[in-house]
């Protein structure tokens, strides 16, 4: 039986995540308060889409929360995400809850309240900086003065040149590093021997004029050795 995943909120993030989960064979239901976003989501016939406020028990019930294996709260409001995870865990007995979090100071509290996994983008970036192995590379790649730094997420799809490659073999520009890898419910800080898999989301940290080069190399649109 397919693993059943319930996504609550998230707008464009929900669309990207839902597609990734469907490609991996999960059964996905999405709750979104924006009717316009629901219309876009409903274009994918494999998705079950519910329009409504995912922090309300009646909406969760309509979405079949009682049958879900995983609930992922993606709204922009930390408080709403906590309420959603609490309802999913305690009222609907969903085994695993995951919450997006804006304020890293709330991480311990979310875990204390029973959320199984908390994902905070700020904490991910902070963790990268704290990794001594990345310090020299970060210092050399972050421009100064009028330069800019760009952080972007790159989904790895079937057929991409990066699939099954080790990080050390990617030959990315010096100004680009893979800060972390989002793999299902895991957030990985990559090492040289970390292998890239289809379905991974690579978080790239780069100077503004090198991210496109890196993406083209990872996708296979440029020669691997430029």
PDB file of C-alpha atoms in Angstrom:
ATOM      1  CA  UNK A   1       0.000   0.000   0.000  1.00  0.00           C
ATOM      2  CA  UNK A   2       1.263   3.467  -0.882  1.00  0.00           C
ATOM      3  CA  UNK A   3       2.384   5.816   1.881  1.00  0.00           C
ATOM      4  CA  UNK A   4      -0.260   8.530   2.258  1.00  0.00           C
ATOM      5  CA  UNK A   5       1.032  12.073   2.694  1.00  0.00           C
ATOM      6  CA  UNK A   6      -1.041  15.101   3.676  1.00  0.00           C
ATOM      7  CA  UNK A   7       0.361  18.529   2.743  1.00  0.00           C
ATOM      8  CA  UNK A   8      -1.190  21.563   4.442  1.00  0.00           C
ATOM      9  CA  UNK A   9      -0.531  25.032   3.034  1.00  0.00           C
ATOM     10  CA  UNK A  10       2.614  25.985   1.221  1.00  0.00           C
ATOM     11  CA  UNK A  11       1.254  27.352  -2.080  1.00  0.00           C
ATOM     12  CA  UNK A  12       4.081  26.969  -4.637  1.00  0.00           C
ATOM     13  CA  UNK A  13       6.159  24.894  -2.176  1.00  0.00           C
ATOM     14  CA  UNK A  14       3.258  22.454  -1.925  1.00  0.00           C
ATOM     15  CA  UNK A  15       3.088  22.064  -5.715  1.00  0.00           C
ATOM     16  CA  UNK A  16       6.792  21.290  -5.988  1.00  0.00           C
ATOM     17  CA  UNK A  17       6.793  18.914  -3.020  1.00  0.00           C
ATOM     18  CA  UNK A  18       3.602  17.164  -4.134  1.00  0.00           C
ATOM     19  CA  UNK A  19       5.029  16.492  -7.587  1.00  0.00           C
ATOM     20  CA  UNK A  20       8.238  15.127  -6.069  1.00  0.00           C
ATOM     21  CA  UNK A  21       6.312  12.836  -3.727  1.00  0.00           C
ATOM     22  CA  UNK A  22       4.054  11.575  -6.514  1.00  0.00           C
ATOM     23  CA  UNK A  23       7.095  10.717  -8.611  1.00  0.00           C
ATOM     24  CA  UNK A  24       8.362   8.599  -5.719  1.00  0.00           C
ATOM     25  CA  UNK A  25       5.121   6.668  -5.548  1.00  0.00           C
ATOM     26  CA  UNK A  26       3.419   8.365  -2.582  1.00  0.00           C
ATOM     27  CA  UNK A  27      -0.311   9.055  -2.427  1.00  0.00           C
ATOM     28  CA  UNK A  28      -0.675  12.808  -1.829  1.00  0.00           C
ATOM     29  CA  UNK A  29      -3.503  15.023  -0.592  1.00  0.00           C
ATOM     30  CA  UNK A  30      -3.083  18.800  -0.445  1.00  0.00           C
ATOM     31  CA  UNK A  31      -5.052  21.305   1.650  1.00  0.00           C
ATOM     32  CA  UNK A  32      -4.752  24.930   0.576  1.00  0.00           C
ATOM     33  CA  UNK A  33      -6.653  28.022   1.659  1.00  0.00           C
ATOM     34  CA  UNK A  34      -6.131  29.744  -1.703  1.00  0.00           C
ATOM     35  CA  UNK A  35      -8.765  28.737  -4.231  1.00  0.00           C
ATOM     36  CA  UNK A  36      -6.544  29.901  -7.097  1.00  0.00           C
ATOM     37  CA  UNK A  37      -3.730  27.645  -5.881  1.00  0.00           C
ATOM     38  CA  UNK A  38      -6.192  24.768  -5.507  1.00  0.00           C
ATOM     39  CA  UNK A  39      -7.204  25.181  -9.134  1.00  0.00           C
ATOM     40  CA  UNK A  40      -3.558  24.932 -10.212  1.00  0.00           C
ATOM     41  CA  UNK A  41      -2.973  21.923  -7.976  1.00  0.00           C
ATOM     42  CA  UNK A  42      -6.082  20.190  -9.302  1.00  0.00           C
ATOM     43  CA  UNK A  43      -4.588  20.199 -12.801  1.00  0.00           C
ATOM     44  CA  UNK A  44      -2.584  17.212 -11.613  1.00  0.00           C
ATOM     45  CA  UNK A  45      -5.133  14.399 -11.739  1.00  0.00           C
ATOM     46  CA  UNK A  46      -3.123  12.271  -9.317  1.00  0.00           C
ATOM     47  CA  UNK A  47      -3.534  14.837  -6.529  1.00  0.00           C
ATOM     48  CA  UNK A  48      -6.468  15.043  -4.161  1.00  0.00           C
ATOM     49  CA  UNK A  49      -6.998  18.744  -3.443  1.00  0.00           C
ATOM     50  CA  UNK A  50      -9.055  20.247  -0.613  1.00  0.00           C
ATOM     51  CA  UNK A  51      -9.788  23.990  -0.415  1.00  0.00           C
ATOM     52  CA  UNK A  52      -9.910  25.252   3.159  1.00  0.00           C
ATOM     53  CA  UNK A  53      -8.091  26.163   6.356  1.00  0.00           C
ATOM     54  CA  UNK A  54      -5.906  23.211   7.315  1.00  0.00           C
ATOM     55  CA  UNK A  55      -5.862  24.264  10.972  1.00  0.00           C
ATOM     56  CA  UNK A  56      -9.578  23.408  11.274  1.00  0.00           C
ATOM     57  CA  UNK A  57     -10.445  19.822  12.297  1.00  0.00           C
ATOM     58  CA  UNK A  58     -13.409  19.612   9.911  1.00  0.00           C
ATOM     59  CA  UNK A  59     -11.172  20.447   6.936  1.00  0.00           C
ATOM     60  CA  UNK A  60      -8.578  17.886   8.009  1.00  0.00           C
ATOM     61  CA  UNK A  61     -11.346  15.320   8.361  1.00  0.00           C
ATOM     62  CA  UNK A  62     -12.623  16.081   4.841  1.00  0.00           C
ATOM     63  CA  UNK A  63      -9.077  15.529   3.576  1.00  0.00           C
ATOM     64  CA  UNK A  64      -8.961  12.071   5.130  1.00  0.00           C
ATOM     65  CA  UNK A  65      -6.418  12.946   7.793  1.00  0.00           C
ATOM     66  CA  UNK A  66      -7.367   9.854   9.777  1.00  0.00           C
ATOM     67  CA  UNK A  67      -5.913   7.671   7.030  1.00  0.00           C
ATOM     68  CA  UNK A  68      -2.681   9.638   6.443  1.00  0.00           C
ATOM     69  CA  UNK A  69       0.755   8.288   7.357  1.00  0.00           C
ATOM     70  CA  UNK A  70       2.597  11.628   7.241  1.00  0.00           C
ATOM     71  CA  UNK A  71       1.380  15.219   7.678  1.00  0.00           C
ATOM     72  CA  UNK A  72       3.519  18.147   6.543  1.00  0.00           C
ATOM     73  CA  UNK A  73       2.570  21.678   7.648  1.00  0.00           C
ATOM     74  CA  UNK A  74       3.877  24.286   5.200  1.00  0.00           C
ATOM     75  CA  UNK A  75       1.997  27.481   6.058  1.00  0.00           C
ATOM     76  CA  UNK A  76       3.979  30.728   6.536  1.00  0.00           C
ATOM     77  CA  UNK A  77       2.739  31.050  10.152  1.00  0.00           C
ATOM     78  CA  UNK A  78       4.639  29.013  12.758  1.00  0.00           C
ATOM     79  CA  UNK A  79       1.668  29.037  15.121  1.00  0.00           C
ATOM     80  CA  UNK A  80      -0.636  27.582  12.461  1.00  0.00           C
ATOM     81  CA  UNK A  81       1.883  24.873  11.646  1.00  0.00           C
ATOM     82  CA  UNK A  82       2.084  23.868  15.300  1.00  0.00           C
ATOM     83  CA  UNK A  83      -1.711  23.710  15.629  1.00  0.00           C
ATOM     84  CA  UNK A  84      -1.928  21.631  12.456  1.00  0.00           C
ATOM     85  CA  UNK A  85       0.700  19.159  13.670  1.00  0.00           C
ATOM     86  CA  UNK A  86      -0.958  18.921  17.085  1.00  0.00           C
ATOM     87  CA  UNK A  87      -4.334  18.163  15.510  1.00  0.00           C
ATOM     88  CA  UNK A  88      -2.869  15.651  13.086  1.00  0.00           C
ATOM     89  CA  UNK A  89      -0.964  13.833  15.816  1.00  0.00           C
ATOM     90  CA  UNK A  90      -3.467  13.891  18.680  1.00  0.00           C
ATOM     91  CA  UNK A  91      -6.886  13.988  17.035  1.00  0.00           C
ATOM     92  CA  UNK A  92      -6.239  12.044  13.844  1.00  0.00           C
ATOM     93  CA  UNK A  93      -3.409   9.805  15.111  1.00  0.00           C
ATOM     94  CA  UNK A  94      -1.136  10.500  12.136  1.00  0.00           C
ATOM     95  CA  UNK A  95       2.133   8.658  12.936  1.00  0.00           C
ATOM     96  CA  UNK A  96       4.567  11.299  11.649  1.00  0.00           C
ATOM     97  CA  UNK A  97       4.260  15.097  11.553  1.00  0.00           C
ATOM     98  CA  UNK A  98       6.657  17.547   9.917  1.00  0.00           C
ATOM     99  CA  UNK A  99       6.555  21.324  10.304  1.00  0.00           C
ATOM    100  CA  UNK A 100       8.130  24.169   8.392  1.00  0.00           C
ATOM    101  CA  UNK A 101       9.457  26.784  10.846  1.00  0.00           C
ATOM    102  CA  UNK A 102      10.429  30.414  10.340  1.00  0.00           C
ATOM    103  CA  UNK A 103      11.836  31.170  13.808  1.00  0.00           C
ATOM    104  CA  UNK A 104      14.671  28.804  14.810  1.00  0.00           C
ATOM    105  CA  UNK A 105      14.224  29.816  18.465  1.00  0.00           C
ATOM    106  CA  UNK A 106      10.982  27.820  18.497  1.00  0.00           C
ATOM    107  CA  UNK A 107      12.574  24.567  17.355  1.00  0.00           C
ATOM    108  CA  UNK A 108      12.949  23.016  20.819  1.00  0.00           C
ATOM    109  CA  UNK A 109       9.392  23.997  21.742  1.00  0.00           C
ATOM    110  CA  UNK A 110       7.989  22.369  18.587  1.00  0.00           C
ATOM    111  CA  UNK A 111       9.790  19.133  19.392  1.00  0.00           C
ATOM    112  CA  UNK A 112       8.605  19.325  22.991  1.00  0.00           C
ATOM    113  CA  UNK A 113       5.036  19.633  21.736  1.00  0.00           C
ATOM    114  CA  UNK A 114       5.406  16.389  19.810  1.00  0.00           C
ATOM    115  CA  UNK A 115       6.246  17.482  16.262  1.00  0.00           C
ATOM    116  CA  UNK A 116       8.386  14.689  14.818  1.00  0.00           C
ATOM    117  CA  UNK A 117      10.495  16.784  12.468  1.00  0.00           C
ATOM    118  CA  UNK A 118      11.078  20.542  12.277  1.00  0.00           C
ATOM    119  CA  UNK A 119      12.624  22.127   9.186  1.00  0.00           C
ATOM    120  CA  UNK A 120      13.964  25.659   9.503  1.00  0.00           C
ATOM    121  CA  UNK A 121      15.770  27.228   6.540  1.00  0.00           C
ATOM    122  CA  UNK A 122      17.663  29.644   8.790  1.00  0.00           C
ATOM    123  CA  UNK A 123      18.967  26.771  10.911  1.00  0.00           C
ATOM    124  CA  UNK A 124      20.074  24.896   7.808  1.00  0.00           C
ATOM    125  CA  UNK A 125      22.156  27.850   6.631  1.00  0.00           C
ATOM    126  CA  UNK A 126      23.541  28.397  10.140  1.00  0.00           C
ATOM    127  CA  UNK A 127      24.508  24.741  10.301  1.00  0.00           C
ATOM    128  CA  UNK A 128      26.424  25.079   7.044  1.00  0.00           C
ATOM    129  CA  UNK A 129      28.398  28.035   8.376  1.00  0.00           C
ATOM    130  CA  UNK A 130      29.222  26.102  11.557  1.00  0.00           C
ATOM    131  CA  UNK A 131      30.705  23.226   9.566  1.00  0.00           C
ATOM    132  CA  UNK A 132      34.454  23.886   9.659  1.00  0.00           C
ATOM    133  CA  UNK A 133      34.906  21.825   6.517  1.00  0.00           C
ATOM    134  CA  UNK A 134      32.924  24.403   4.578  1.00  0.00           C
ATOM    135  CA  UNK A 135      34.434  27.565   6.070  1.00  0.00           C
ATOM    136  CA  UNK A 136      37.322  28.108   3.668  1.00  0.00           C
ATOM    137  CA  UNK A 137      35.137  27.334   0.687  1.00  0.00           C
ATOM    138  CA  UNK A 138      32.436  29.718   1.877  1.00  0.00           C
ATOM    139  CA  UNK A 139      34.902  32.528   2.480  1.00  0.00           C
ATOM    140  CA  UNK A 140      36.392  32.173  -1.005  1.00  0.00           C
ATOM    141  CA  UNK A 141      33.029  31.956  -2.748  1.00  0.00           C
ATOM    142  CA  UNK A 142      31.069  34.744  -1.056  1.00  0.00           C
ATOM    143  CA  UNK A 143      31.711  37.994  -2.962  1.00  0.00           C
ATOM    144  CA  UNK A 144      32.405  41.216  -1.090  1.00  0.00           C
ATOM    145  CA  UNK A 145      31.780  44.866  -1.889  1.00  0.00           C
ATOM    146  CA  UNK A 146      29.049  45.105  -4.498  1.00  0.00           C
ATOM    147  CA  UNK A 147      28.798  41.329  -4.951  1.00  0.00           C
ATOM    148  CA  UNK A 148      25.693  39.339  -4.159  1.00  0.00           C
ATOM    149  CA  UNK A 149      25.042  35.855  -2.838  1.00  0.00           C
ATOM    150  CA  UNK A 150      22.200  33.736  -4.191  1.00  0.00           C
ATOM    151  CA  UNK A 151      20.622  30.710  -2.522  1.00  0.00           C
ATOM    152  CA  UNK A 152      18.436  28.505  -4.681  1.00  0.00           C
ATOM    153  CA  UNK A 153      16.811  25.075  -4.571  1.00  0.00           C
ATOM    154  CA  UNK A 154      17.429  22.699  -7.480  1.00  0.00           C
ATOM    155  CA  UNK A 155      15.322  19.505  -7.733  1.00  0.00           C
ATOM    156  CA  UNK A 156      17.283  16.583  -9.194  1.00  0.00           C
ATOM    157  CA  UNK A 157      15.233  14.808 -11.851  1.00  0.00           C
ATOM    158  CA  UNK A 158      15.636  11.541 -13.731  1.00  0.00           C
ATOM    159  CA  UNK A 159      18.237  11.913 -16.441  1.00  0.00           C
ATOM    160  CA  UNK A 160      20.097  14.810 -14.822  1.00  0.00           C
ATOM    161  CA  UNK A 161      23.888  14.608 -15.101  1.00  0.00           C
ATOM    162  CA  UNK A 162      24.230  14.846 -11.306  1.00  0.00           C
ATOM    163  CA  UNK A 163      22.252  11.645 -10.593  1.00  0.00           C
ATOM    164  CA  UNK A 164      24.444   8.960  -8.932  1.00  0.00           C
ATOM    165  CA  UNK A 165      27.438  11.330  -8.868  1.00  0.00           C
ATOM    166  CA  UNK A 166      29.491  12.019  -5.746  1.00  0.00           C
ATOM    167  CA  UNK A 167      29.647  15.644  -4.607  1.00  0.00           C
ATOM    168  CA  UNK A 168      33.420  15.729  -5.095  1.00  0.00           C
ATOM    169  CA  UNK A 169      32.971  14.698  -8.758  1.00  0.00           C
ATOM    170  CA  UNK A 170      30.485  17.409  -9.729  1.00  0.00           C
ATOM    171  CA  UNK A 171      33.147  19.919 -10.833  1.00  0.00           C
ATOM    172  CA  UNK A 172      31.052  22.944  -9.901  1.00  0.00           C
ATOM    173  CA  UNK A 173      32.453  26.479 -10.226  1.00  0.00           C
ATOM    174  CA  UNK A 174      34.586  27.589  -7.269  1.00  0.00           C
ATOM    175  CA  UNK A 175      31.934  30.198  -6.448  1.00  0.00           C
ATOM    176  CA  UNK A 176      29.249  27.539  -5.897  1.00  0.00           C
ATOM    177  CA  UNK A 177      28.735  25.010  -3.099  1.00  0.00           C
ATOM    178  CA  UNK A 178      25.943  22.599  -2.272  1.00  0.00           C
ATOM    179  CA  UNK A 179      24.984  23.873   1.168  1.00  0.00           C
ATOM    180  CA  UNK A 180      22.609  21.039   1.979  1.00  0.00           C
ATOM    181  CA  UNK A 181      20.535  18.286   0.384  1.00  0.00           C
ATOM    182  CA  UNK A 182      16.833  17.863   1.126  1.00  0.00           C
ATOM    183  CA  UNK A 183      16.076  14.143   0.796  1.00  0.00           C
ATOM    184  CA  UNK A 184      12.532  13.106   1.700  1.00  0.00           C
ATOM    185  CA  UNK A 185      12.262  14.032   5.403  1.00  0.00           C
ATOM    186  CA  UNK A 186      16.044  14.384   5.859  1.00  0.00           C
ATOM    187  CA  UNK A 187      18.236  17.472   5.680  1.00  0.00           C
ATOM    188  CA  UNK A 188      21.790  16.399   4.835  1.00  0.00           C
ATOM    189  CA  UNK A 189      24.989  18.424   5.056  1.00  0.00           C
ATOM    190  CA  UNK A 190      26.943  16.875   2.152  1.00  0.00           C
ATOM    191  CA  UNK A 191      30.521  15.652   2.198  1.00  0.00           C
ATOM    192  CA  UNK A 192      32.751  14.808  -0.737  1.00  0.00           C
ATOM    193  CA  UNK A 193      31.566  11.182  -0.806  1.00  0.00           C
ATOM    194  CA  UNK A 194      27.847  12.050  -0.576  1.00  0.00           C
ATOM    195  CA  UNK A 195      25.982  10.582  -3.558  1.00  0.00           C
ATOM    196  CA  UNK A 196      23.277  12.555  -5.374  1.00  0.00           C
ATOM    197  CA  UNK A 197      19.990  10.758  -6.033  1.00  0.00           C
ATOM    198  CA  UNK A 198      16.991  11.432  -8.224  1.00  0.00           C
ATOM    199  CA  UNK A 199      14.392  13.307  -6.143  1.00  0.00           C
ATOM    200  CA  UNK A 200      16.984  15.163  -4.048  1.00  0.00           C
ATOM    201  CA  UNK A 201      16.668  18.923  -3.728  1.00  0.00           C
ATOM    202  CA  UNK A 202      20.063  20.633  -3.767  1.00  0.00           C
ATOM    203  CA  UNK A 203      20.368  23.942  -1.909  1.00  0.00           C
ATOM    204  CA  UNK A 204      22.995  25.891  -3.825  1.00  0.00           C
ATOM    205  CA  UNK A 205      24.883  28.855  -2.377  1.00  0.00           C
ATOM    206  CA  UNK A 206      26.573  30.869  -5.097  1.00  0.00           C
ATOM    207  CA  UNK A 207      27.637  34.215  -6.428  1.00  0.00           C
ATOM    208  CA  UNK A 208      24.924  35.726  -8.589  1.00  0.00           C
ATOM    209  CA  UNK A 209      26.732  35.137 -11.895  1.00  0.00           C
ATOM    210  CA  UNK A 210      27.671  31.490 -11.291  1.00  0.00           C
ATOM    211  CA  UNK A 211      24.416  29.803 -10.218  1.00  0.00           C
ATOM    212  CA  UNK A 212      23.224  29.394 -13.810  1.00  0.00           C
ATOM    213  CA  UNK A 213      26.501  27.741 -14.806  1.00  0.00           C
ATOM    214  CA  UNK A 214      26.223  25.343 -11.860  1.00  0.00           C
ATOM    215  CA  UNK A 215      22.598  24.465 -12.658  1.00  0.00           C
ATOM    216  CA  UNK A 216      23.434  23.785 -16.298  1.00  0.00           C
ATOM    217  CA  UNK A 217      26.279  21.496 -15.262  1.00  0.00           C
ATOM    218  CA  UNK A 218      24.131  19.622 -12.748  1.00  0.00           C
ATOM    219  CA  UNK A 219      21.367  19.208 -15.338  1.00  0.00           C
ATOM    220  CA  UNK A 220      23.838  18.200 -18.047  1.00  0.00           C
ATOM    221  CA  UNK A 221      23.380  21.163 -20.374  1.00  0.00           C
ATOM    222  CA  UNK A 222      27.082  22.059 -20.313  1.00  0.00           C
ATOM    223  CA  UNK A 223      30.180  19.980 -20.744  1.00  0.00           C
ATOM    224  CA  UNK A 224      31.045  18.297 -17.446  1.00  0.00           C
ATOM    225  CA  UNK A 225      34.523  19.727 -17.717  1.00  0.00           C
ATOM    226  CA  UNK A 226      34.294  23.328 -18.834  1.00  0.00           C
TER     227      UNK A 226
END
